[in-house]
Amino acid sequence: MSRLQQLVSIDDALKVYNNFTNLPNARFVDHILTLPCILYDVLVVKLRQMYMDHHIYDVHAAGLRPVQIITQEKLKEATDPTRLPYILIRPWDRKLVNYSEKDRAIAGYKILMQLEQPFMAFMLLRLPEGEYKRICSSRVIVVRTLANGPASIVNSKIATLDIV
């Protein structure tokens, strides 16, 4: 934790704690999953190769290390993020917050430590009505934050999305 305390201010640790403790629980109503999560905008999708009926894509997302995604789905390729309808998300898990910790800054640093670990991401397609659809779900997508992880986590986009 001392490494994080050197990289992240107490104010930023408190910001992380407050941002994540105020998120609602996930819920499923009328075939729509409402999911609090961390958003990572997909910046680049490039087909690396095809193998039988599988496409292997190199995917770059803001705040994450590049990842290869293998899918049977054909994805829209682009290097201009404004033309890509995709995001990667990290579903929020309330178990990452230690509510018994009396010092909220220490609890914020502990959340940051957890969020620096590799995680299973979902790839979503933006739909016209502000909803999202999960794609590339036949295989697990494991991603890592960038080497400057704490800084990118502190400034993460956090939202509650409706997934159909």
PDB file of C-alpha atoms in Angstrom:
ATOM      1  CA  MET A   1       0.000   0.000   0.000  1.00  0.00           C
ATOM      2  CA  SER A   2       2.937   2.359   0.586  1.00  0.00           C
ATOM      3  CA  ARG A   3       3.609   2.377  -3.193  1.00  0.00           C
ATOM      4  CA  LEU A   4       0.049   3.583  -3.798  1.00  0.00           C
ATOM      5  CA  GLN A   5       0.321   6.227  -1.090  1.00  0.00           C
ATOM      6  CA  GLN A   6       3.322   7.639  -2.974  1.00  0.00           C
ATOM      7  CA  LEU A   7       1.475   7.640  -6.307  1.00  0.00           C
ATOM      8  CA  VAL A   8      -2.039   8.688  -5.251  1.00  0.00           C
ATOM      9  CA  SER A   9      -2.940  11.609  -2.980  1.00  0.00           C
ATOM     10  CA  ILE A  10      -5.197  11.159   0.037  1.00  0.00           C
ATOM     11  CA  ASP A  11      -7.811  13.338  -1.713  1.00  0.00           C
ATOM     12  CA  ASP A  12      -7.786  10.995  -4.721  1.00  0.00           C
ATOM     13  CA  ALA A  13      -8.051   7.935  -2.460  1.00  0.00           C
ATOM     14  CA  LEU A  14     -11.096   9.522  -0.806  1.00  0.00           C
ATOM     15  CA  LYS A  15     -12.525  10.308  -4.272  1.00  0.00           C
ATOM     16  CA  VAL A  16     -12.156   6.626  -5.221  1.00  0.00           C
ATOM     17  CA  TYR A  17     -13.814   5.516  -1.990  1.00  0.00           C
ATOM     18  CA  ASN A  18     -16.733   7.935  -2.413  1.00  0.00           C
ATOM     19  CA  ASN A  19     -17.228   7.143  -6.119  1.00  0.00           C
ATOM     20  CA  PHE A  20     -17.382   3.402  -5.586  1.00  0.00           C
ATOM     21  CA  THR A  21     -19.324   3.246  -2.328  1.00  0.00           C
ATOM     22  CA  ASN A  22     -22.149   5.309  -3.822  1.00  0.00           C
ATOM     23  CA  LEU A  23     -22.802   2.916  -6.711  1.00  0.00           C
ATOM     24  CA  PRO A  24     -26.120   1.048  -6.691  1.00  0.00           C
ATOM     25  CA  ASN A  25     -26.411  -2.730  -6.663  1.00  0.00           C
ATOM     26  CA  ALA A  26     -26.793  -4.558  -9.955  1.00  0.00           C
ATOM     27  CA  ARG A  27     -30.352  -5.591 -10.756  1.00  0.00           C
ATOM     28  CA  PHE A  28     -32.232  -7.502 -13.431  1.00  0.00           C
ATOM     29  CA  VAL A  29     -35.732  -6.306 -14.321  1.00  0.00           C
ATOM     30  CA  ASP A  30     -37.814  -6.918 -17.471  1.00  0.00           C
ATOM     31  CA  HIS A  31     -34.937  -8.555 -19.377  1.00  0.00           C
ATOM     32  CA  ILE A  32     -32.622  -5.606 -18.708  1.00  0.00           C
ATOM     33  CA  LEU A  33     -29.519  -5.894 -16.541  1.00  0.00           C
ATOM     34  CA  THR A  34     -28.728  -2.614 -14.813  1.00  0.00           C
ATOM     35  CA  LEU A  35     -25.037  -2.863 -13.983  1.00  0.00           C
ATOM     36  CA  PRO A  36     -22.718  -0.417 -12.212  1.00  0.00           C
ATOM     37  CA  CYS A  37     -19.296  -0.594 -13.828  1.00  0.00           C
ATOM     38  CA  ILE A  38     -16.061   1.074 -14.864  1.00  0.00           C
ATOM     39  CA  LEU A  39     -16.044   2.040 -18.553  1.00  0.00           C
ATOM     40  CA  TYR A  40     -13.091   1.798 -20.914  1.00  0.00           C
ATOM     41  CA  ASP A  41     -13.652   3.354 -24.352  1.00  0.00           C
ATOM     42  CA  VAL A  42     -12.419   1.126 -27.178  1.00  0.00           C
ATOM     43  CA  LEU A  43     -10.011   3.155 -29.284  1.00  0.00           C
ATOM     44  CA  VAL A  44      -8.819   0.628 -31.891  1.00  0.00           C
ATOM     45  CA  VAL A  45     -10.131  -2.670 -33.267  1.00  0.00           C
ATOM     46  CA  LYS A  46      -7.887  -4.390 -35.811  1.00  0.00           C
ATOM     47  CA  LEU A  47      -8.265  -7.873 -37.266  1.00  0.00           C
ATOM     48  CA  ARG A  48      -5.054  -9.780 -36.609  1.00  0.00           C
ATOM     49  CA  GLN A  49      -5.992 -13.074 -38.252  1.00  0.00           C
ATOM     50  CA  MET A  50      -8.761 -15.523 -38.956  1.00  0.00           C
ATOM     51  CA  TYR A  51      -8.644 -19.141 -37.899  1.00  0.00           C
ATOM     52  CA  MET A  52     -11.426 -21.317 -39.239  1.00  0.00           C
ATOM     53  CA  ASP A  53     -14.593 -19.469 -38.184  1.00  0.00           C
ATOM     54  CA  HIS A  54     -12.881 -17.380 -35.474  1.00  0.00           C
ATOM     55  CA  HIS A  55     -11.669 -13.802 -35.791  1.00  0.00           C
ATOM     56  CA  ILE A  56      -8.695 -12.692 -33.675  1.00  0.00           C
ATOM     57  CA  TYR A  57      -8.710  -8.952 -33.014  1.00  0.00           C
ATOM     58  CA  ASP A  58      -6.208  -6.610 -31.403  1.00  0.00           C
ATOM     59  CA  VAL A  59      -8.236  -4.261 -29.219  1.00  0.00           C
ATOM     60  CA  HIS A  60      -6.928  -1.105 -27.555  1.00  0.00           C
ATOM     61  CA  ALA A  61      -9.010   0.629 -24.897  1.00  0.00           C
ATOM     62  CA  ALA A  62      -8.314   3.785 -22.913  1.00  0.00           C
ATOM     63  CA  GLY A  63      -6.657   2.984 -19.570  1.00  0.00           C
ATOM     64  CA  LEU A  64      -6.038  -0.696 -20.414  1.00  0.00           C
ATOM     65  CA  ARG A  65      -3.176  -2.655 -21.906  1.00  0.00           C
ATOM     66  CA  PRO A  66      -3.888  -3.946 -25.442  1.00  0.00           C
ATOM     67  CA  VAL A  67      -5.741  -7.263 -25.531  1.00  0.00           C
ATOM     68  CA  GLN A  68      -6.493  -9.927 -28.113  1.00  0.00           C
ATOM     69  CA  ILE A  69     -10.116 -10.950 -28.421  1.00  0.00           C
ATOM     70  CA  ILE A  70     -11.132 -14.173 -30.149  1.00  0.00           C
ATOM     71  CA  THR A  71     -14.702 -14.330 -31.359  1.00  0.00           C
ATOM     72  CA  GLN A  72     -16.919 -15.764 -34.054  1.00  0.00           C
ATOM     73  CA  GLU A  73     -18.507 -12.341 -34.425  1.00  0.00           C
ATOM     74  CA  LYS A  74     -17.288  -9.875 -37.030  1.00  0.00           C
ATOM     75  CA  LEU A  75     -16.386  -6.590 -35.363  1.00  0.00           C
ATOM     76  CA  LYS A  76     -16.244  -3.179 -36.981  1.00  0.00           C
ATOM     77  CA  GLU A  77     -12.593  -2.265 -37.431  1.00  0.00           C
ATOM     78  CA  ALA A  78     -11.319   1.282 -36.997  1.00  0.00           C
ATOM     79  CA  THR A  79      -8.492   3.305 -35.552  1.00  0.00           C
ATOM     80  CA  ASP A  80     -10.738   6.326 -34.985  1.00  0.00           C
ATOM     81  CA  PRO A  81     -12.496   5.875 -31.618  1.00  0.00           C
ATOM     82  CA  THR A  82     -15.378   8.130 -32.644  1.00  0.00           C
ATOM     83  CA  ARG A  83     -16.332   5.506 -35.242  1.00  0.00           C
ATOM     84  CA  LEU A  84     -16.313   2.546 -32.864  1.00  0.00           C
ATOM     85  CA  PRO A  85     -19.526   1.543 -31.066  1.00  0.00           C
ATOM     86  CA  TYR A  86     -17.730  -0.565 -28.419  1.00  0.00           C
ATOM     87  CA  ILE A  87     -16.705  -0.277 -24.788  1.00  0.00           C
ATOM     88  CA  LEU A  88     -15.027  -2.685 -22.397  1.00  0.00           C
ATOM     89  CA  ILE A  89     -16.420  -2.690 -18.886  1.00  0.00           C
ATOM     90  CA  ARG A  90     -15.413  -3.925 -15.492  1.00  0.00           C
ATOM     91  CA  PRO A  91     -18.570  -4.840 -13.589  1.00  0.00           C
ATOM     92  CA  TRP A  92     -18.488  -3.338 -10.118  1.00  0.00           C
ATOM     93  CA  ASP A  93     -18.372  -5.738  -7.183  1.00  0.00           C
ATOM     94  CA  ARG A  94     -19.461  -4.216  -3.857  1.00  0.00           C
ATOM     95  CA  LYS A  95     -17.305  -6.826  -2.089  1.00  0.00           C
ATOM     96  CA  LEU A  96     -14.238  -4.760  -3.047  1.00  0.00           C
ATOM     97  CA  VAL A  97     -15.234  -2.139  -0.477  1.00  0.00           C
ATOM     98  CA  ASN A  98     -14.285  -2.761   3.130  1.00  0.00           C
ATOM     99  CA  TYR A  99     -17.118  -0.962   4.910  1.00  0.00           C
ATOM    100  CA  SER A 100     -15.661  -1.880   8.314  1.00  0.00           C
ATOM    101  CA  GLU A 101     -12.514   0.188   7.616  1.00  0.00           C
ATOM    102  CA  LYS A 102     -12.785   3.323   9.750  1.00  0.00           C
ATOM    103  CA  ASP A 103     -10.305   5.354   7.672  1.00  0.00           C
ATOM    104  CA  ARG A 104     -11.981   6.067   4.320  1.00  0.00           C
ATOM    105  CA  ALA A 105      -8.646   7.015   2.674  1.00  0.00           C
ATOM    106  CA  ILE A 106      -7.143   3.627   3.615  1.00  0.00           C
ATOM    107  CA  ALA A 107     -10.298   1.957   2.269  1.00  0.00           C
ATOM    108  CA  GLY A 108      -9.827   3.960  -0.968  1.00  0.00           C
ATOM    109  CA  TYR A 109      -6.222   2.754  -1.278  1.00  0.00           C
ATOM    110  CA  LYS A 110      -7.406  -0.833  -0.749  1.00  0.00           C
ATOM    111  CA  ILE A 111      -9.968  -0.424  -3.533  1.00  0.00           C
ATOM    112  CA  LEU A 112      -7.194   0.868  -5.810  1.00  0.00           C
ATOM    113  CA  MET A 113      -5.048  -2.165  -4.958  1.00  0.00           C
ATOM    114  CA  GLN A 114      -7.892  -4.466  -5.992  1.00  0.00           C
ATOM    115  CA  LEU A 115      -8.624  -2.529  -9.171  1.00  0.00           C
ATOM    116  CA  GLU A 116      -5.003  -2.809 -10.327  1.00  0.00           C
ATOM    117  CA  GLN A 117      -5.374  -6.599 -10.602  1.00  0.00           C
ATOM    118  CA  PRO A 118      -6.216  -8.269 -13.933  1.00  0.00           C
ATOM    119  CA  PHE A 119      -9.962  -8.698 -14.385  1.00  0.00           C
ATOM    120  CA  MET A 120     -12.565 -10.275 -16.631  1.00  0.00           C
ATOM    121  CA  ALA A 121     -14.087  -7.628 -18.858  1.00  0.00           C
ATOM    122  CA  PHE A 122     -17.272  -7.580 -20.894  1.00  0.00           C
ATOM    123  CA  MET A 123     -17.314  -6.087 -24.372  1.00  0.00           C
ATOM    124  CA  LEU A 124     -20.471  -4.119 -25.087  1.00  0.00           C
ATOM    125  CA  LEU A 125     -22.014  -2.675 -28.229  1.00  0.00           C
ATOM    126  CA  ARG A 126     -23.705   0.727 -27.876  1.00  0.00           C
ATOM    127  CA  LEU A 127     -27.315   0.652 -29.029  1.00  0.00           C
ATOM    128  CA  PRO A 128     -29.266   3.709 -30.253  1.00  0.00           C
ATOM    129  CA  GLU A 129     -31.530   4.166 -27.207  1.00  0.00           C
ATOM    130  CA  GLY A 130     -28.670   4.485 -24.678  1.00  0.00           C
ATOM    131  CA  GLU A 131     -28.682   0.768 -23.956  1.00  0.00           C
ATOM    132  CA  TYR A 132     -25.912  -1.769 -24.505  1.00  0.00           C
ATOM    133  CA  LYS A 133     -25.651  -5.344 -25.710  1.00  0.00           C
ATOM    134  CA  ARG A 134     -22.959  -7.778 -24.603  1.00  0.00           C
ATOM    135  CA  ILE A 135     -20.913  -9.170 -27.490  1.00  0.00           C
ATOM    136  CA  CYS A 136     -17.893 -11.474 -27.765  1.00  0.00           C
ATOM    137  CA  SER A 137     -19.252 -13.490 -24.854  1.00  0.00           C
ATOM    138  CA  SER A 138     -18.132 -16.945 -25.984  1.00  0.00           C
ATOM    139  CA  ARG A 139     -14.678 -16.490 -24.419  1.00  0.00           C
ATOM    140  CA  VAL A 140     -13.314 -14.828 -21.323  1.00  0.00           C
ATOM    141  CA  ILE A 141     -11.674 -11.427 -21.891  1.00  0.00           C
ATOM    142  CA  VAL A 142      -8.938 -10.828 -19.300  1.00  0.00           C
ATOM    143  CA  VAL A 143      -7.424  -7.347 -19.232  1.00  0.00           C
ATOM    144  CA  ARG A 144      -5.009  -5.304 -17.134  1.00  0.00           C
ATOM    145  CA  THR A 145      -4.820  -1.607 -16.427  1.00  0.00           C
ATOM    146  CA  LEU A 146      -1.926   0.384 -17.838  1.00  0.00           C
ATOM    147  CA  ALA A 147       1.372   0.590 -15.959  1.00  0.00           C
ATOM    148  CA  ASN A 148       0.164   3.935 -14.561  1.00  0.00           C
ATOM    149  CA  GLY A 149      -2.834   2.000 -13.199  1.00  0.00           C
ATOM    150  CA  PRO A 150      -3.588   4.077 -10.101  1.00  0.00           C
ATOM    151  CA  ALA A 151      -3.745   7.317 -12.093  1.00  0.00           C
ATOM    152  CA  SER A 152      -6.044   5.843 -14.734  1.00  0.00           C
ATOM    153  CA  ILE A 153      -8.253   4.223 -12.069  1.00  0.00           C
ATOM    154  CA  VAL A 154      -8.681   7.464 -10.102  1.00  0.00           C
ATOM    155  CA  ASN A 155      -9.947   9.147 -13.283  1.00  0.00           C
ATOM    156  CA  SER A 156     -12.040   6.205 -14.476  1.00  0.00           C
ATOM    157  CA  LYS A 157     -15.435   6.670 -16.044  1.00  0.00           C
ATOM    158  CA  ILE A 158     -17.980   5.100 -13.714  1.00  0.00           C
ATOM    159  CA  ALA A 159     -21.564   4.539 -14.769  1.00  0.00           C
ATOM    160  CA  THR A 160     -24.604   2.356 -14.358  1.00  0.00           C
ATOM    161  CA  LEU A 161     -25.535   0.845 -17.725  1.00  0.00           C
ATOM    162  CA  ASP A 162     -28.653  -0.887 -19.023  1.00  0.00           C
ATOM    163  CA  ILE A 163     -27.684  -4.087 -20.852  1.00  0.00           C
ATOM    164  CA  VAL A 164     -30.286  -5.828 -23.003  1.00  0.00           C
TER     165      VAL A 164
END
